[in-house]
Structure formats: structure tokens, C-alpha cells
Coordinates of C-alpha atoms and ligand atoms in Angstrom, one line a residue:
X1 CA 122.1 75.3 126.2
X2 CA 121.6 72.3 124.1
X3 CA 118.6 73.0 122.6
X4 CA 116.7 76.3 121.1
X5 CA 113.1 76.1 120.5
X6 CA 112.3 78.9 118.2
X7 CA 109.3 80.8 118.8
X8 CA 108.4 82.3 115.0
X9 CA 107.8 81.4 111.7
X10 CA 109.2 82.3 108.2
X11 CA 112.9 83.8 107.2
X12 CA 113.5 84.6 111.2
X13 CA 112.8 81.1 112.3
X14 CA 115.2 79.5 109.4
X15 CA 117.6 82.6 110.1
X16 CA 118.0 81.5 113.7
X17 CA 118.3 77.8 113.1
X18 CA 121.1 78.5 110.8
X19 CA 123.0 79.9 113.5
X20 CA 122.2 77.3 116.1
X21 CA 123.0 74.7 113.8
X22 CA 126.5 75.9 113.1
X23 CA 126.7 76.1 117.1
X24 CA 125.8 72.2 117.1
X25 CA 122.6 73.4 119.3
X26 CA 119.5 71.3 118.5
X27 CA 116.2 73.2 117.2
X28 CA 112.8 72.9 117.7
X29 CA 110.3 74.5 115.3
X30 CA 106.6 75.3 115.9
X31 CA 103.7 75.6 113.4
X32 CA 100.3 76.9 112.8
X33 CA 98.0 74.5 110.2
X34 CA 99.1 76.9 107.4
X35 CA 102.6 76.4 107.8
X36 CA 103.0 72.9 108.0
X37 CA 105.2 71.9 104.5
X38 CA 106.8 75.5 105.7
X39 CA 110.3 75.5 105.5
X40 CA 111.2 76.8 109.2
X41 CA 109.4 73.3 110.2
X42 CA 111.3 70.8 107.0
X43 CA 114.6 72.3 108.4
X44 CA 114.5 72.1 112.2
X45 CA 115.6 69.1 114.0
X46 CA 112.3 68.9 115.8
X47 CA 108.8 70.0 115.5
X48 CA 105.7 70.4 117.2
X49 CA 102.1 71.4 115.5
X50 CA 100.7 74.3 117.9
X51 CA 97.3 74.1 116.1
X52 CA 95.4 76.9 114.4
X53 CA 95.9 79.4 111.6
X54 CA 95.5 82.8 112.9
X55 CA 98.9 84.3 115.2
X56 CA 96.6 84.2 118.5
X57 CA 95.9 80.2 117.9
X58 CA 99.6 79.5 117.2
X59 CA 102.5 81.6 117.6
X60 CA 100.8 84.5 120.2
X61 CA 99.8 81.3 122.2
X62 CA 102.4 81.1 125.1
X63 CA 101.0 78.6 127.0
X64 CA 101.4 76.4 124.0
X65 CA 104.5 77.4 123.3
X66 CA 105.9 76.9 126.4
X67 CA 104.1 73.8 126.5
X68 CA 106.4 72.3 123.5
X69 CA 109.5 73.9 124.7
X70 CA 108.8 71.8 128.0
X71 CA 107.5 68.7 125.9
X72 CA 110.4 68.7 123.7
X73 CA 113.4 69.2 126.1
X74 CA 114.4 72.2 125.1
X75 CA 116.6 74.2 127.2
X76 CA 115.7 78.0 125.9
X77 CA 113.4 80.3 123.9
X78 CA 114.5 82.4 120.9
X79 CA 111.6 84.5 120.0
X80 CA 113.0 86.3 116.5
X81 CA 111.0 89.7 115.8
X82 CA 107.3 90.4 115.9
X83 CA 104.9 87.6 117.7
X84 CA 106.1 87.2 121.6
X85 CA 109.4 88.7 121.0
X86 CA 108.8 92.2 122.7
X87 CA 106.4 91.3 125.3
X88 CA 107.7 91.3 128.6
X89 CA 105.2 89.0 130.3
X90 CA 106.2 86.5 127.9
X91 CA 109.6 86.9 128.6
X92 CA 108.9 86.6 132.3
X93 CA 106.9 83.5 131.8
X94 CA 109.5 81.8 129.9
X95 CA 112.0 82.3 132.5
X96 CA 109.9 80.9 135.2
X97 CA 109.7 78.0 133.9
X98 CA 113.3 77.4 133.9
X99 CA 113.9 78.0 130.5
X100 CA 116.5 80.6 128.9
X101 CA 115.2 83.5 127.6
X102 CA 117.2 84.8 124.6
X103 CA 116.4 88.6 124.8
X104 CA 116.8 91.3 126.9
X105 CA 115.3 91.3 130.7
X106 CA 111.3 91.4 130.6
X107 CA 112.5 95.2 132.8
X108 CA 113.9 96.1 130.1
X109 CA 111.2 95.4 127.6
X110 CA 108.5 97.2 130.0
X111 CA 110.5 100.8 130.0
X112 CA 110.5 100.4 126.2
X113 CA 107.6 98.9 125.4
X114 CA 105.5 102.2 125.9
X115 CA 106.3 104.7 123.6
X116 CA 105.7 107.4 126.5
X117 CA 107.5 105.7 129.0
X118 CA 111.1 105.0 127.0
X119 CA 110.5 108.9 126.2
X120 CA 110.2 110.1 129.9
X121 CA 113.1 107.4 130.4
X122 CA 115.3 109.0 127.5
X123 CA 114.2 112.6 128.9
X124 CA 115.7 111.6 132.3
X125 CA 119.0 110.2 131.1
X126 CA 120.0 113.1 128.8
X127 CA 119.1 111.3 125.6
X128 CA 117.2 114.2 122.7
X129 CA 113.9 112.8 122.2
X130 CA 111.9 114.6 119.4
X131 CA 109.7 117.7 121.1
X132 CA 106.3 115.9 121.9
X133 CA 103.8 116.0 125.3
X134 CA 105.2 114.2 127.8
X135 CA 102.3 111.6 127.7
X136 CA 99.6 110.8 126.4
X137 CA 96.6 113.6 125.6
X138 CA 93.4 113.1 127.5
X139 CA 91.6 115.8 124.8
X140 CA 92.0 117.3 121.8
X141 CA 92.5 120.9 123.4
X142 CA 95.7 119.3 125.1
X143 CA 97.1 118.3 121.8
X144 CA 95.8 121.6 120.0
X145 CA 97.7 123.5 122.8
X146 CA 101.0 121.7 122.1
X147 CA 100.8 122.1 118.3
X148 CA 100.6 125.8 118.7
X149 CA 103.3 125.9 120.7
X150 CA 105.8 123.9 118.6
X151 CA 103.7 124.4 115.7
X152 CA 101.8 122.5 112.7
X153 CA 102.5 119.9 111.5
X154 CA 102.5 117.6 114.2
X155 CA 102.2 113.5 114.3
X156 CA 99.8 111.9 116.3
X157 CA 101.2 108.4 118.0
X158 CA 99.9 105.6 120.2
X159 CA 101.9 105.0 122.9
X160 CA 101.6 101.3 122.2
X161 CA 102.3 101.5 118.9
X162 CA 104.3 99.6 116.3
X163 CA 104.2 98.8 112.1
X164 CA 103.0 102.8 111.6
X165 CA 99.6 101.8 113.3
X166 CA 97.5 104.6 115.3
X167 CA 100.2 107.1 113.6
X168 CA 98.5 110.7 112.0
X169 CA 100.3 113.7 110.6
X170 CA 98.0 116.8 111.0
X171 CA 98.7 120.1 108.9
X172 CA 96.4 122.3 111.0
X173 CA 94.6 122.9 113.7
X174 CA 90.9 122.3 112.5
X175 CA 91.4 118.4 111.3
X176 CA 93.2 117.8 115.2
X177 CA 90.1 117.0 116.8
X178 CA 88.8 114.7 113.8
X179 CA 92.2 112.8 113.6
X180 CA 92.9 112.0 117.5
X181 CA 89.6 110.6 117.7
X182 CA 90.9 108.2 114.8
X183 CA 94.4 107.6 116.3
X184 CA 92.5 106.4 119.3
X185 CA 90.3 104.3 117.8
X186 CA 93.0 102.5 115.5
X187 CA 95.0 102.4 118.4
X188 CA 92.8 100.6 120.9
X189 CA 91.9 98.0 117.8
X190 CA 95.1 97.2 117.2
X191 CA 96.9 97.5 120.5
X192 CA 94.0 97.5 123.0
X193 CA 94.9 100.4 124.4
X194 CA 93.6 103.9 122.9
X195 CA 96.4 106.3 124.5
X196 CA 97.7 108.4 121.9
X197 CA 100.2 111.5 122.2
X198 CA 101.6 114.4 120.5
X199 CA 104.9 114.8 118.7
X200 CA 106.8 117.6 116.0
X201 CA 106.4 116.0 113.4
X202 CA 109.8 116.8 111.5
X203 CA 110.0 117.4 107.9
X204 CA 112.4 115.2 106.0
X205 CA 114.1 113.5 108.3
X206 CA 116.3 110.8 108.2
X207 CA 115.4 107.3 109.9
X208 CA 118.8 106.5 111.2
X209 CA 118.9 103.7 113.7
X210 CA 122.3 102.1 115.7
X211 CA 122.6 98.5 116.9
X212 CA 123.4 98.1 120.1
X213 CA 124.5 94.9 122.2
X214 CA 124.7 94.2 126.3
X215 CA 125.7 91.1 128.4
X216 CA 124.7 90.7 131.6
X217 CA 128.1 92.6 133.3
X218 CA 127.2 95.6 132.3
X219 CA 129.6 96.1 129.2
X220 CA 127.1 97.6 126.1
X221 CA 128.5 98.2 122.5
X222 CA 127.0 99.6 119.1
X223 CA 127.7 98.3 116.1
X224 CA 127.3 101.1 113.6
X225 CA 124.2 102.2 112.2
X226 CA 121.9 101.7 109.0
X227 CA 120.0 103.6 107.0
X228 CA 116.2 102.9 107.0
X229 CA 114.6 105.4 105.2
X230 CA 113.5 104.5 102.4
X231 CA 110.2 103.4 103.6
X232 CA 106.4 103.6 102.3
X233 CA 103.5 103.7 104.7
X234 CA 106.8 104.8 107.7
X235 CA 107.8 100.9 107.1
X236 CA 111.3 100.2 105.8
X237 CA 111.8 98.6 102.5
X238 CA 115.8 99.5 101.6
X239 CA 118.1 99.3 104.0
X240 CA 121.7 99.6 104.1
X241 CA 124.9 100.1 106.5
X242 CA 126.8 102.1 107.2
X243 CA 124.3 105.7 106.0
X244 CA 126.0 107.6 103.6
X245 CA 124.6 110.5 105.8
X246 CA 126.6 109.2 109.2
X247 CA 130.0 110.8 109.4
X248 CA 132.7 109.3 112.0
X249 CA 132.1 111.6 114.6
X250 CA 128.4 111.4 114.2
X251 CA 128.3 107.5 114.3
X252 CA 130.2 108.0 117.4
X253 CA 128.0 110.4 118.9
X254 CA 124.8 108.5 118.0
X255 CA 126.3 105.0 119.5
X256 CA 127.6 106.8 122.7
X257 CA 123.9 108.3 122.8
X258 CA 122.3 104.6 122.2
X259 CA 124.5 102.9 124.8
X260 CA 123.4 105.2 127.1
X261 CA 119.9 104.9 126.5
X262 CA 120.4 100.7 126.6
X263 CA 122.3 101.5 130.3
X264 CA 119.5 104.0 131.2
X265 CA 117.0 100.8 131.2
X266 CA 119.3 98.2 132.0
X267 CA 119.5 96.4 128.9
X268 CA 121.1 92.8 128.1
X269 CA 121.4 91.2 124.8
X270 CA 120.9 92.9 121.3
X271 CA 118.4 95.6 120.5
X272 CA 118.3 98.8 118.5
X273 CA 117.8 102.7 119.2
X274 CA 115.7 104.3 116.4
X275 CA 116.6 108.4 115.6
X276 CA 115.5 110.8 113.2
X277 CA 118.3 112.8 112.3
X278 CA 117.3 116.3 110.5
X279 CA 119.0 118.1 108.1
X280 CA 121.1 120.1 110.7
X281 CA 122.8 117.1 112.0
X282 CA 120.8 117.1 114.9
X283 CA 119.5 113.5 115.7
X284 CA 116.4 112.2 118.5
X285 CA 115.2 109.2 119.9
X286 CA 112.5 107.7 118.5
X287 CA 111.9 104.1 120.4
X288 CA 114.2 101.5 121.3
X289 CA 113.2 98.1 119.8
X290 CA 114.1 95.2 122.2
X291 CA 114.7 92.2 120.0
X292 CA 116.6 91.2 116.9
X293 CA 115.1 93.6 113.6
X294 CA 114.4 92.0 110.1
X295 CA 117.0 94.3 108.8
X296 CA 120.0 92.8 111.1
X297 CA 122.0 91.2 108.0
X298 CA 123.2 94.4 107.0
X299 CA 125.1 95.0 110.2
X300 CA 126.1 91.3 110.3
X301 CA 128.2 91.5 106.6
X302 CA 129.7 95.3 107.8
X303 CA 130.8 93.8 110.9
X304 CA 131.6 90.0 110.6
X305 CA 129.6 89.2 113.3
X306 CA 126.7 87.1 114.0
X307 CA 124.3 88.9 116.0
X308 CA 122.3 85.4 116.7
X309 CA 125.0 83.9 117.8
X310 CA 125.7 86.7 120.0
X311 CA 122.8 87.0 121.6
X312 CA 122.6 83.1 122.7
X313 CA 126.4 84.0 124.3
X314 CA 124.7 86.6 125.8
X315 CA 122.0 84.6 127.1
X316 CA 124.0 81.9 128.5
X317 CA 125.7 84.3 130.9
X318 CA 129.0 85.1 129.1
X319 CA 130.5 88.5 128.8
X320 CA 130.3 90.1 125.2
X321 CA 133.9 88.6 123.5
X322 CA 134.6 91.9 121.8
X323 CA 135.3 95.6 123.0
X324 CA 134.6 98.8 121.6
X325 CA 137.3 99.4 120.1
X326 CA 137.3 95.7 118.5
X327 CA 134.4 96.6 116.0
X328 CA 135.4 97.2 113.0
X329 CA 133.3 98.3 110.0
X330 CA 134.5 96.9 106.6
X331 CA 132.5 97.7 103.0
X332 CA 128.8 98.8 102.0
X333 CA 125.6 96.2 102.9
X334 CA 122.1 97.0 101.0
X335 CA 119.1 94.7 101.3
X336 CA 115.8 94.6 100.0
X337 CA 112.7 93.6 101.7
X338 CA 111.0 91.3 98.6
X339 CA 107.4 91.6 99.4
X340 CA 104.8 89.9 97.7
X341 CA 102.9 93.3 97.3
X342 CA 101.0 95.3 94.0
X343 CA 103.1 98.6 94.5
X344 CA 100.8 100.6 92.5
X345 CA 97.4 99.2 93.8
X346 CA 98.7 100.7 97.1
X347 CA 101.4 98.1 98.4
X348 CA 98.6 95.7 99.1
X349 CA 99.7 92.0 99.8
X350 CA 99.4 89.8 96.9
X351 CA 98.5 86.2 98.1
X352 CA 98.5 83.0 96.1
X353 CA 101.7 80.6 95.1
X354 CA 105.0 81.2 94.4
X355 CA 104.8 78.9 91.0
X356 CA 108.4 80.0 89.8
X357 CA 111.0 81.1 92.0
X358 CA 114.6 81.6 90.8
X359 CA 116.1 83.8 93.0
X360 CA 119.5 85.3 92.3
X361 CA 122.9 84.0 93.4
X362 CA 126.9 85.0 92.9
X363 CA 129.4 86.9 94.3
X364 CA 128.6 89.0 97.4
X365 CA 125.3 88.2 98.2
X366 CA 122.8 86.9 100.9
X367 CA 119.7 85.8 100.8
X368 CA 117.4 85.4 103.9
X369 CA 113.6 83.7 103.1
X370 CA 111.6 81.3 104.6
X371 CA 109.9 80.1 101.4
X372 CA 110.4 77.5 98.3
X373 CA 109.2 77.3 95.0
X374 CA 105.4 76.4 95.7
X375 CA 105.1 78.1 98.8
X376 CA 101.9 80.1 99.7
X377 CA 102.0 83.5 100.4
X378 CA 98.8 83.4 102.5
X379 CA 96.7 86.6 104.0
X380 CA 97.7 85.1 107.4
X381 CA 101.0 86.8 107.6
X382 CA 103.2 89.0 106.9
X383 CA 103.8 89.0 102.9
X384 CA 107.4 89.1 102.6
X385 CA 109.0 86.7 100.4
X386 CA 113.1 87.2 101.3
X387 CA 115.5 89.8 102.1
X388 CA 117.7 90.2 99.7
X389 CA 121.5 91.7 100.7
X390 CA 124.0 92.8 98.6
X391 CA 127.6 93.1 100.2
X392 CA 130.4 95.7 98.3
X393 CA 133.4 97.0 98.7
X394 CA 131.6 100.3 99.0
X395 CA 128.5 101.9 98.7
X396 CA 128.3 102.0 95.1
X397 CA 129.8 98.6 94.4
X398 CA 126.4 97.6 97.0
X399 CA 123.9 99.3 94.9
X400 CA 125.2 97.6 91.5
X401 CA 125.8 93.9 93.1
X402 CA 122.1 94.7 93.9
X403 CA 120.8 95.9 90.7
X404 CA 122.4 92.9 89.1
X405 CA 120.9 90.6 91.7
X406 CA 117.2 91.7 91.2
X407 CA 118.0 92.3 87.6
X408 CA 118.1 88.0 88.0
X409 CA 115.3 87.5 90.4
X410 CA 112.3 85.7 88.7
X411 CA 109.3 84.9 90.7
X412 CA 105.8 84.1 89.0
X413 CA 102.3 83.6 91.0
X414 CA 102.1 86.8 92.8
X415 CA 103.5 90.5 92.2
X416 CA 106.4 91.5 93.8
X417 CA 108.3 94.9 94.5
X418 CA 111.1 93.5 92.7
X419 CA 111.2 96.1 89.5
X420 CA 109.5 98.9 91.5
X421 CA 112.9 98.5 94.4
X422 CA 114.9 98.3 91.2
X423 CA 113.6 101.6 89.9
X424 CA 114.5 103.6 93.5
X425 CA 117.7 102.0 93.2
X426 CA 119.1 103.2 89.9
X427 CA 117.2 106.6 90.6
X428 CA 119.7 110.0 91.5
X429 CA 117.2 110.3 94.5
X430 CA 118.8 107.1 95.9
X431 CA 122.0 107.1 94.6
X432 CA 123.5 110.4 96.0
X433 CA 122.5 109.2 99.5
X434 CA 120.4 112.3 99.8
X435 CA 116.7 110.7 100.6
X436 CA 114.5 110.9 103.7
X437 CA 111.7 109.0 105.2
X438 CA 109.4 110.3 102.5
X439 CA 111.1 110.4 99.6
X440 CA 109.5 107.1 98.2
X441 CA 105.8 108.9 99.0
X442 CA 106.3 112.0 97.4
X443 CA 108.9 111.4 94.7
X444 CA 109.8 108.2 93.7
X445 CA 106.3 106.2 93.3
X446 CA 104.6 108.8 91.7
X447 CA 107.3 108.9 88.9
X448 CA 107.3 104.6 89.4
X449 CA 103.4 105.4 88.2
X450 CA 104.1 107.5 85.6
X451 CA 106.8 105.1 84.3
X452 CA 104.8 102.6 84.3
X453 CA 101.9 104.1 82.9
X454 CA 104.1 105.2 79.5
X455 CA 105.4 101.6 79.4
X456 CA 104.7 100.5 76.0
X457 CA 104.4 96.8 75.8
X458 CA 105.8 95.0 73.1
X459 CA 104.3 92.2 71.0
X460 CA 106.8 89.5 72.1
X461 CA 106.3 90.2 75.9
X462 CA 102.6 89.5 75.0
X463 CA 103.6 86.7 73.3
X464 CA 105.3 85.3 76.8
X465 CA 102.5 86.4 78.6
X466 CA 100.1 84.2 76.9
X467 CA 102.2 81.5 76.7
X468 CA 102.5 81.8 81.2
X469 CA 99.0 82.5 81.3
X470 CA 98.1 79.3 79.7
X471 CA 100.4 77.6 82.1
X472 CA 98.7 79.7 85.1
X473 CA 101.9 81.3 86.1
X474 CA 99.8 84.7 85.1
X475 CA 96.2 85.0 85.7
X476 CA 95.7 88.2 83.1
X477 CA 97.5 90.2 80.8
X478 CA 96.9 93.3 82.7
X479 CA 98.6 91.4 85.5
X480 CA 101.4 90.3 83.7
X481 CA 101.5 93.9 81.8
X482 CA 102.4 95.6 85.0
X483 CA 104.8 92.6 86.4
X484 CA 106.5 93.3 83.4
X485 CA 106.8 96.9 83.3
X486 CA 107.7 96.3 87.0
X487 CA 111.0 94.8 85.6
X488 CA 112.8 97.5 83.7
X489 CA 114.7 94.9 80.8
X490 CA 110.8 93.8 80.9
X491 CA 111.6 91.7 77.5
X492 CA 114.7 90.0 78.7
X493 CA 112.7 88.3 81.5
X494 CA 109.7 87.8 80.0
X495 CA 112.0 85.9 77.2
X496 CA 113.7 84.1 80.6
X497 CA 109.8 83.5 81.6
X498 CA 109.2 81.9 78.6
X499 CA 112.3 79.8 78.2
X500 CA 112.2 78.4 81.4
X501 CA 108.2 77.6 80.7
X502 CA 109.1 75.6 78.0
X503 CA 111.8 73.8 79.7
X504 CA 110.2 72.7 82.6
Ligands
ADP1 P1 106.4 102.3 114.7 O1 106.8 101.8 116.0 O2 104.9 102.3 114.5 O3 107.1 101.7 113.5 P2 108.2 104.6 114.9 O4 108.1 105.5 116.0 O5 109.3 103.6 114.8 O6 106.8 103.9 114.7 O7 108.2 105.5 113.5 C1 108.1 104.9 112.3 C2 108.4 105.9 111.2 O8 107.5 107.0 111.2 C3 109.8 106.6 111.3 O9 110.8 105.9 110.7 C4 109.5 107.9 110.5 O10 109.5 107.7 109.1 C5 108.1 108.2 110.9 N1 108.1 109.1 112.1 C6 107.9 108.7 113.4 N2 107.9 109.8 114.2 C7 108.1 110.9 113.5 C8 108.2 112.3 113.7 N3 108.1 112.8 114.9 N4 108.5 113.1 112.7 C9 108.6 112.6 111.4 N5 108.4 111.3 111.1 C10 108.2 110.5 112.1

């Protein structure tokens, strides 16, 4: 494999040519109109325009993509996360065209791919899936039945599903009818496919999810877990690794569990098992995600491996070059999903430039973006700026590189999540480890809010802010007002803001 053409955009695509360049393999990037000056395309060693600004013009076009792959001699295809990267026909495709296919089997992706399916698979192979129908519900006295029997409340779930989409928790048993109809809808718009079913929906849980890794000999390894719960709409922004939550024998138990669900559908390369784990200790199978995930750094620093590098081993045919019993987990990793988002205005994407970027640097940390000072945030894709990962000797020594990190982060143009991830992070909620997939919803953003709201803003912040609105870095002082309060030593930035405005 001398050549990888890359079949994303953004922080993944850079992300995987870093790898390939350090393995002297040659990289081809692909672009829609949008992302031409992006920096996936200045960096790779080739490039080829695929057309278009929405996904299905460019980077959900295989044909076209396989097109350039053929066009520009390149030798394999690494999909990164979202796009093609979990759908099997893709997969398939790629490999009949002679070209290497740097995932798991297209199989593999089919058995997992449904949400139904992977749980009948699961069922089959002794793995605890979380009490649900066994498919999907043809009628709302199906699901009404099920939700007597394990009892309200209960989560309604496309089968296809993915990013929280078609997803509804119901309380009781008279909005059931009301809120499958919904689900259905949302799910047929989004996936094109309206089959919904019925899970327990459990209270509190944790989102606990183990990386797992497979050759093509039929040795499979996990490389510890991470923590993902700290999520808003059910979509992770904090991550770390290991979970303060995970004990030895439980992170034992949950890997064992997760190889045997990657044997159960004859897995190859990396992928991840996803698990609630309730307060009991008792952990289930949620879904099995068949690619590389965005959050994949934090395993990478607890580990010293490089899962991309890994994975094109993998795909080249070679055994996996470490055992078991070779993995070693060293330290604490955090990262923080930077999205270009207004947090209170209900985490909606906040497009437009990033006019001042100074993202933070020093000891222990990572940074993983796909954008430069100038870049566009556009409503094409997904808004996330960087992921941000902080690397300590332990967990707490993680949290406070962190805190100092986004403590230094400056961006101006668009608002960020920055102060409001800074705010869960020096909060007790996060800090004694004892959170759960809804402890942002219910605790932490309405006291954000509330913060926010009694944030007094001084007369020299003002002063700052009119000084960057005149320069367009801040369209309004109610914008700026809340992108200042979103930064807790709100003064010392703005006073940063201003100093660097004057200087250039
Ligand atoms: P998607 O594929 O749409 O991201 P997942 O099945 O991975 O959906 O679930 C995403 C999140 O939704 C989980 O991390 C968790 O917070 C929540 N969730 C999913 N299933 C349940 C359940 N049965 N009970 C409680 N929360 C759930």
C-alpha cells in the first residue's frame, strides 16, 4: 500500500494523513466546492475536486470517489467516521475494484449496521443487550404492550439510527401512540427507513464504550474503555479514558464481553462496542460502531498506540503486532469536542469565520482540527472546530492541563462551547467522576444559564467589545456579552482580545 486516498473531510481527513505520512504512504484528498482552501486538501500530497457542496454531491458520491481513487493511482480507501465509512455496499464496492478497503468486512458492517439485527446478534452470542422488543414495532399496541411489561419510561429507537436521530423517551402510556408516529417519521427522513423499536429506557446510566481491534487471523483485542457521557442532545462532548467508574475487573469483563461481540460478527480492523452501565454495575450492549470514532485520541495517548496506523496493518493482511496481555494503560486522557455552537440558544451551530484563532499549546496536549485562522464554519457540515486532548499523569492532573488549555483558547467570529465545557469541567458534578448521560441536561446547563444570566459585565470588557466589534471580530454586544461570560476569567481574555486587536 503506497498510496491512501482519504475519503472525508475536516480533522479525520488531516488526522489520517498524519499517520500515513509518518508511514511514508502517499495521500490523496478529495473536496467538495466549499472546501477547497480546506486544510485536509493544502496538506495532502494529491487532490482531486469531486464537485458540489452538499455530502450527496461530494463525499456520499462513491462512484466519484472511487473514480479518483482509480484516477490518481491510489492503492486503498480510508473512509474516517461519518460519510461512507459505515456503509457496507460502499465497502463492497471499493473492494471490487481492486482497491484496499481500510475497515472491517462489508459482513461485518451489515450485522451491525441495523440496530435490531446487532441486538438479535448480541442476544445469540450471550452478550446483555438492554431489555427492548426484539425488532421493530409494526403498531403502537405492540410497543404499549412492551412498556407495560418492563415498564414506563421507555425509549423509542430507529433501527437505522445514528447522531440521536428518530430517538424518543416516553413517560407514559398515553403520549406512546403520538411519539412512535414521530420516531417513524424522523426516522424514514433521515435514514429512509421508518422501522422503529422499543427499549427500557434506563435512568442514569453511564455511556461506557471499549475499543476493540481484529486482524484478519482471528486474534481480537480491546484497548480499555472511555467515558462518554457527558453528552447533550445523547451526543458526546467530554470524553476521557480510562472511566473513573471502570474498575480492573470490570474493564476486563466489558472487553472480554466486546471481543466477543466483534468475534460473534466476524470483525476485522478497529471498531467500538457502546454499553450503558447502570448504577449496579451491570453493563448492556448498545450498538457496535464499525469504523474509527472522533473520540479515538483518548485511547491513542492511554495506550501509545496509533489506532490509524493499526488499522492500515490490519488492512494490509498482517496480524495485530501486540497481544492482550501487551496493552498497557498508562495516565488519564480528556478531550473536548470545540464546536462552533451557541450553548444557550440550544447548542445550535454558529456559522461564519473563524477571524481569530489561537488555540492553546504546552506540555501534554493534542490538538486534532481541520481548520485555520480564516476558515469557514459553513452550515454544510458538521460544526466542530478541534478536539482538544489533554494527557496527565492521572485523572485530575487531565482535568487541570485541560482547564489551563481552554483557559488559553481564543477564537473570535463565531461562539464556541469553550467557557460553557470549562464550566462542567471545574464543576463537583464532573470532577468526582460521578455523572451520567444526563447530567449536562438536567444539571449542569441549567446552572451554565443561571451563571450566565447573573454575570455582571464590567465596563472594561465593554470597552474590548467595542473595540472587536469595530474590527468585526464581534457582530453585537449581546454577542460578545455572552462569549464573554462564556469564559469564566471573562476580563483576562477580553483584555487578551483586545491586545492582540491592536497588535495585529
Ligand atoms: P445513536 O446511534 O443515535 O447515537 P445510541 O444507541 O448510540 O444512538 O445512543 C446514544 C445515546 O442515547 C447513549 O449514549 C445514551 O445517552 C442514550 N441512550 C440510548 N439508549 C438508551 C437507553 N435504552 N436508555 C437510556 N439512554 C439511552
Amino acid at each position: 500500500m503506497k498510496s491512501v486516498l482519504i475519503a472525508n473531510r475536516g480533522e479525520i481527513a488531516v488526522r489520517v494523513a498524519r499517520t500515513c505520512r509518518e508511514m511514508g504512504i502517499r495521500t490523496v484528498a478529495v473536496y467538495s466546492d466549499v472546501d477547497k482552501n480546506s486544510l485536509h486538501v493544502l496538506e495532502a500530497d494529491q487532490t482531486v475536486a469531486l464537485g458540489g457542496s452538499t455530502p450527496a454531491e461530494s463525499y456520499l458520491d462513491q462512484a466519484k470517489i472511487i473514480d479518483a481513487a482509480k484516477r490518481t493511482g491510489a492503492d486503498a480507501i480510508h473512509p474516517g467516521y461519518g460519510f461512507l465509512s459505515e456503509n457496507a455496499g460502499f465497502a463492497e464496492r471499493v473492494e471490487k475494484s481492486g482497491l484496499i478497503w481500510i475497515g472491517p468486512p462489508a459482513s461485518a458492517i451489515t450485522k451491525m449496521g441495523s440496530k435490531t439485527e446487532a441486538r438479535a446478534l448480541m442476544i445469540d452470542a450471550k452478550v446483555p443487550v438492554v431489555p427492548g422488543t426484539r425488532g421493530a414495532v409494526s403498531n403502537a399496541q405492540e410497543a404499549i404492550e412492551f412498556a407495560k411489561k418492563a415498564g414506563f419510561p421507555v425509549l423509542l429507537k430507529a433501527a437505522a439510527g445514528g447522531g440521536g436521530k428518530g430517538m424518543r423517551v416516553v413517560r407514559n402510556e398515553a403520549d406512546l401512540e403520538a411519539a412512535l408516529g414521530a420516531a417513524q417519521r424522523e426516522a424514514k427522513s433521515a435514514f429512509g427507513d421508518d422501522a422503529v423499536y422499543v427499549e427500557k429506557y434506563l435512568e442514569e446510566p453511564k455511556h461506557i464504550e471499549v475499543q476493540i481491534f481484529a486482524d484478519k487471523h482471528g486474534n481480537a483485542i480491546y484497548l480499555g474503555e472511555r467515558e462518554c457521557s457527558m453528552q447533550r442532545r445523547h451526543q458526546k462532548i467530554i470524553e476521557e479514558a480510562p472511566s473513573a467508574a471502570v474498575s480492573p475487573e470490570l474493564r476486563k469483563s466489558m472487553g472480554e464481553t466486546a471481543v466477543m461481540a466483534a468475534k460473534a460478527c466476524g470483525y476485522a480492523n478497529a471498531g467500538t462496542c457502546e454499553f450503558l452501565l447502570d448504577k449496579t454495575g451491570a453493563y448492556y450492549f448498545l450498538e457496535m460502531n464499525t469504523r474509527l470514532q472522533v473520540e479515538h485520541p483518548v485511547t491513542e495517548l492511554v495506550t501509545g498506540l496509533d489506532l490509524v496506523r493499526l488499522q492500515i496493518e490490519v488492512a494490509r493482511g498482517n496480524k495485530l503486532p501486540i497481544k492482550q496481555e501487551d496493552v498497557k494503560l498508562r495516565g488519564h486522557a480528556v478531550e473536548v469536542r470545540v464546536y462552533a455552537e451557541d450553548v444557550l440558544g440550544g447548542f445550535l451551530p454558529s456559522t461564519g469565520k473563524l477571524s481569530l484563532w489561537r488555540p492553546p499549546s504546552g506540555p501534554g496536549l493534542r490538538e486534532d482540527t481541520g481548520m485555520y485562522e480564516g476558515s469557514e464554519i459553513s452550515r454544510f457540515y458538521d460544526p466542530m472546530i478541534s478536539k482538544l486532548i489533554a494527557f496527565g499523569e492521572n485523572r485530575e492532573a487531565a482535568i487541570d492541563r485541560m482547564l489551563r488549555a481552554l483557559s488559553e483558547y481564543f477564537i473570535a467570529g463565531v461562539m464556541t462551547n469553550i467557557g460553557f465545557c470549562k464550566f462542567v469541567l471545574e464543576r463537583d458534578e464532573f470532577r468526582s467522576g460521578n455523572f451520567d448521560t444526563g447530567t449536562i441536561e438536567r444539571i449542569l446547563l441549567p446552572a451554565y444559564r443561571e451563571y450566565v444570566e447573573n454575570c455582571e459585565v464590567q465596563p472594561d470588557w465593554l470597552a474590548a467589545a467595542i473595540a472587536l466589534a469595530n474590527r468585526q471580530y464581534y457582530t453585537d454586544v449581546t454577542f460578545f456579552k455572552r462569549s464573554m461570560a462564556d469564559v469564566q476569567s471573562g476580563w483576562k481574555t477580553a483584555g487578551r482580545a483586545a491586545a492582540l486587536n491592536n497588535h495585529g
